[in-house]
Amino acid sequence: AQRVTQPEKLLSVFKGAPVELKCNYSYSGSPELFWYVQYSRQRLQLLLRHISRESIKGFTADLNKGETSFHLKKPFAQEEDSAMYYCALSGRGAQKLVFGQGTRLTINP
Amino acid sequence: DVKVTQSSRYLVKRTGEKVFLECVQDMDHENMFWYRQDPGLGLRLIYFSYDVKMKEKGDIPEGYSVSREKKERFSLILESASTNQTSMYLCASRGPGTSGVSSYNEQFFGPGTRLTVL
């Protein structure tokens, strides 16, 4: 069964501190992993996907197949990073996404 | 730029009413989805459609139905609304990512409809 777990409902860090949002998954094949973000009063949008191996807004995420994890990291948090973050998974070529429970990130000044 | 629109931002209905939530996308996407978003539960898939008149149940289809008569429009129907269906409803369509590679499984979301059932 496909499953995505985000163990932290809430995460609060100070501006300038490193941020790590955890995501673990279970999937029997080769998954595609994504991070979606929802800023206050905005629609949910794609932040990054593991296949692109890119840094978006200073965030990176590495797929660790051994630990079945896809943690989202940023070395220096900014206040505008405060948002709701969802980790999501799909099978290759699949139409559906399975989302985690979400983590609300708050960056304190 | 992909545009996914939903007919209402806020909706208040009474228990037992029939409720229609409409979603329209302008990118000629084949796949469309309805989710509900609840705190602590994340996004849960209700139904999705991979073509006109085609639909598949998601993880929580009970109490809901859908209609896809035209490619650009995907409707979610609550046949008899109940208080436990009070939630934020998100529509999404799926198509090529920003690089244009069709294999990218990127979903584009609407702004959401906050439904309250009294």
XYZ file of N, CA, C and O in Angstrom, chain A residues 9 32 34 36 38 41-46 49 51-52 84 86 89-91 93-102, chain B residues 3-5 31 33 35 37 40-43 45 48 50 57 59 90 94 97-99 103-107 109-111:
232
model
N 3.098 17.670 12.954
C 1.984 18.509 12.508
C 2.393 19.963 12.499
O 1.978 20.742 11.654
N 7.594 8.384 -7.326
C 7.943 9.778 -7.578
C 7.514 10.548 -6.340
O 6.404 10.367 -5.843
N 7.156 14.305 -4.171
C 6.930 15.733 -4.381
C 6.763 16.421 -3.026
O 6.347 15.801 -2.048
N 4.570 19.811 -1.884
C 3.642 20.882 -2.222
C 3.588 21.857 -1.051
O 3.752 21.468 0.113
N 1.452 25.401 0.628
C 0.294 26.300 0.611
C 0.565 27.470 1.538
O 0.555 27.320 2.769
N -3.701 32.035 2.393
C -4.640 32.612 1.421
C -4.222 32.363 -0.033
O -4.658 33.073 -0.932
N -3.391 31.357 -0.264
C -3.012 31.006 -1.639
C -3.353 29.543 -1.890
O -3.611 28.771 -0.973
N -3.373 29.171 -3.143
C -3.688 27.798 -3.474
C -2.482 26.895 -3.315
O -1.338 27.355 -3.326
N -2.757 25.640 -3.154
C -1.699 24.636 -3.042
C -0.911 24.590 -4.342
O -1.483 24.610 -5.437
N 0.407 24.551 -4.225
C 1.234 24.569 -5.432
C 2.443 23.666 -5.243
O 2.910 23.438 -4.125
N 2.945 23.191 -6.371
C 4.116 22.330 -6.332
C 5.349 23.139 -5.941
O 5.616 24.203 -6.510
N 10.091 18.506 -6.943
C 9.914 17.079 -7.171
C 11.284 16.428 -7.211
O 12.247 17.055 -7.657
N 12.613 14.164 -8.949
C 13.205 13.835 -10.235
C 13.980 15.023 -10.805
O 14.903 14.856 -11.602
N 13.623 16.227 -10.382
C 14.271 17.422 -10.926
C 15.607 17.712 -10.259
O 16.437 18.394 -10.840
N 1.985 25.854 4.975
C 1.644 24.442 5.165
C 2.361 23.653 4.086
O 2.271 24.014 2.903
N 3.111 19.858 2.299
C 2.646 18.485 2.134
C 3.647 17.701 1.296
O 4.074 18.154 0.225
N 3.308 11.401 -2.938
C 3.928 10.281 -3.640
C 3.020 9.794 -4.758
O 1.793 9.817 -4.621
N 3.624 9.370 -5.848
C 2.870 8.627 -6.855
C 3.767 7.546 -7.433
O 4.996 7.647 -7.379
N 3.149 6.528 -7.962
C 3.901 5.525 -8.699
C 4.274 6.092 -10.056
O 3.602 6.989 -10.569
N 4.249 6.971 -13.648
C 3.194 6.884 -14.645
C 1.798 6.836 -14.063
O 0.819 6.806 -14.803
N 1.688 6.844 -12.748
C 0.359 6.780 -12.128
C -0.313 8.143 -12.185
O 0.339 9.175 -12.294
N -1.624 8.119 -12.082
C -2.365 9.369 -12.166
C -2.560 10.004 -10.792
O -2.660 11.217 -10.669
N -2.614 9.178 -9.768
C -2.986 9.679 -8.448
C -1.774 10.083 -7.630
O -0.674 9.556 -7.799
N -2.012 11.016 -6.719
C -1.035 11.370 -5.698
C -1.577 10.939 -4.345
O -2.768 11.055 -4.085
N -0.678 10.484 -3.493
C -1.032 10.215 -2.097
C -0.302 11.253 -1.259
O 0.924 11.394 -1.361
N -1.072 11.975 -0.449
C -0.505 13.056 0.344
C -0.300 12.634 1.794
O -1.046 11.818 2.337
N 0.695 13.254 2.408
C 0.866 13.126 3.847
C -0.094 14.053 4.577
O -0.881 14.770 3.963
N -0.002 14.042 5.901
C -0.933 14.798 6.728
C -0.616 16.287 6.763
O -1.431 17.088 7.206
N 0.554 16.650 6.310
C 0.929 18.059 6.293
C 1.673 18.499 7.535
O 1.451 17.983 8.635
N -4.916 27.394 -15.298
C -5.901 28.013 -14.441
C -6.946 26.978 -14.072
O -7.574 26.358 -14.927
N -7.103 26.768 -12.779
C -8.152 25.891 -12.263
C -9.043 26.754 -11.390
O -8.560 27.360 -10.423
N -10.314 26.812 -11.740
C -11.240 27.646 -10.986
C -12.328 26.786 -10.355
O -12.713 25.755 -10.893
N -6.833 14.523 -16.834
C -7.063 14.058 -15.466
C -7.512 15.180 -14.552
O -6.904 16.258 -14.533
N -9.281 15.889 -10.411
C -9.361 15.276 -9.090
C -10.180 16.134 -8.143
O -10.172 17.363 -8.246
N -10.424 16.550 -3.908
C -9.898 16.193 -2.600
C -10.694 16.946 -1.532
O -11.244 18.005 -1.784
N -9.711 18.584 2.296
C -8.538 18.947 3.093
C -8.993 19.224 4.510
O -9.787 20.140 4.745
N -4.810 17.947 10.148
C -4.336 16.695 10.728
C -4.540 15.471 9.860
O -3.986 14.408 10.153
N -5.335 15.623 8.817
C -5.595 14.489 7.919
C -5.000 14.715 6.533
O -4.960 13.794 5.711
N -4.571 15.920 6.248
C -3.992 16.211 4.946
C -5.040 16.254 3.853
O -6.205 16.577 4.098
N -4.631 15.908 2.651
C -5.536 15.846 1.511
C -5.923 14.392 1.276
O -5.058 13.525 1.191
N -8.188 11.898 -1.288
C -8.796 11.860 -2.605
C -10.203 11.292 -2.520
O -10.418 10.194 -2.009
N -11.557 10.771 -8.841
C -10.841 11.384 -9.937
C -11.385 10.888 -11.278
O -12.118 9.897 -11.336
N -10.211 10.389 -15.453
C -9.100 10.392 -16.396
C -9.555 10.676 -17.821
O -8.749 10.689 -18.759
N -13.177 5.885 -8.075
C -13.252 6.230 -6.663
C -11.853 6.441 -6.111
O -10.908 5.748 -6.473
N -10.043 7.505 -2.125
C -9.964 6.851 -0.825
C -11.215 7.035 0.030
O -11.494 6.213 0.898
N -10.851 20.763 -2.497
C -9.898 21.206 -3.505
C -10.055 20.388 -4.781
O -10.139 19.163 -4.730
N -4.400 17.579 -13.803
C -3.042 17.082 -13.960
C -2.630 17.169 -15.413
O -3.360 16.753 -16.311
N 4.325 19.179 -16.663
C 4.974 20.120 -15.778
C 5.521 21.309 -16.540
O 5.353 21.431 -17.750
N 6.186 22.180 -15.839
C 6.650 23.427 -16.437
C 7.678 23.199 -17.528
O 7.871 24.053 -18.390
N 8.339 22.052 -17.506
C 9.320 21.796 -18.559
C 8.660 21.231 -19.811
O 9.323 21.064 -20.819
N 5.537 13.280 -18.824
C 5.582 12.243 -17.803
C 5.568 12.822 -16.396
O 5.381 12.106 -15.432
N 5.774 14.109 -16.245
C 5.748 14.706 -14.917
C 4.327 14.709 -14.392
O 3.412 15.177 -15.048
N 4.170 14.203 -13.215
C 2.860 14.043 -12.614
C 2.517 15.262 -11.773
O 2.375 15.155 -10.569
N 2.439 16.419 -12.400
C 2.174 17.640 -11.645
C 0.692 17.934 -11.615
O 0.017 17.933 -12.645
N 0.185 18.160 -10.432
C -1.211 18.548 -10.268
C -1.292 20.045 -9.979
O -0.525 20.579 -9.194
N -3.806 23.048 -8.659
C -4.962 23.119 -7.761
C -5.772 24.392 -7.940
O -5.234 25.451 -8.275
N -7.060 24.257 -7.676
C -7.932 25.404 -7.582
C -7.800 26.070 -6.223
O -7.091 25.567 -5.343
N -8.498 27.187 -6.021
C -8.380 27.932 -4.764
C -9.105 27.287 -3.590
O -8.871 27.653 -2.439
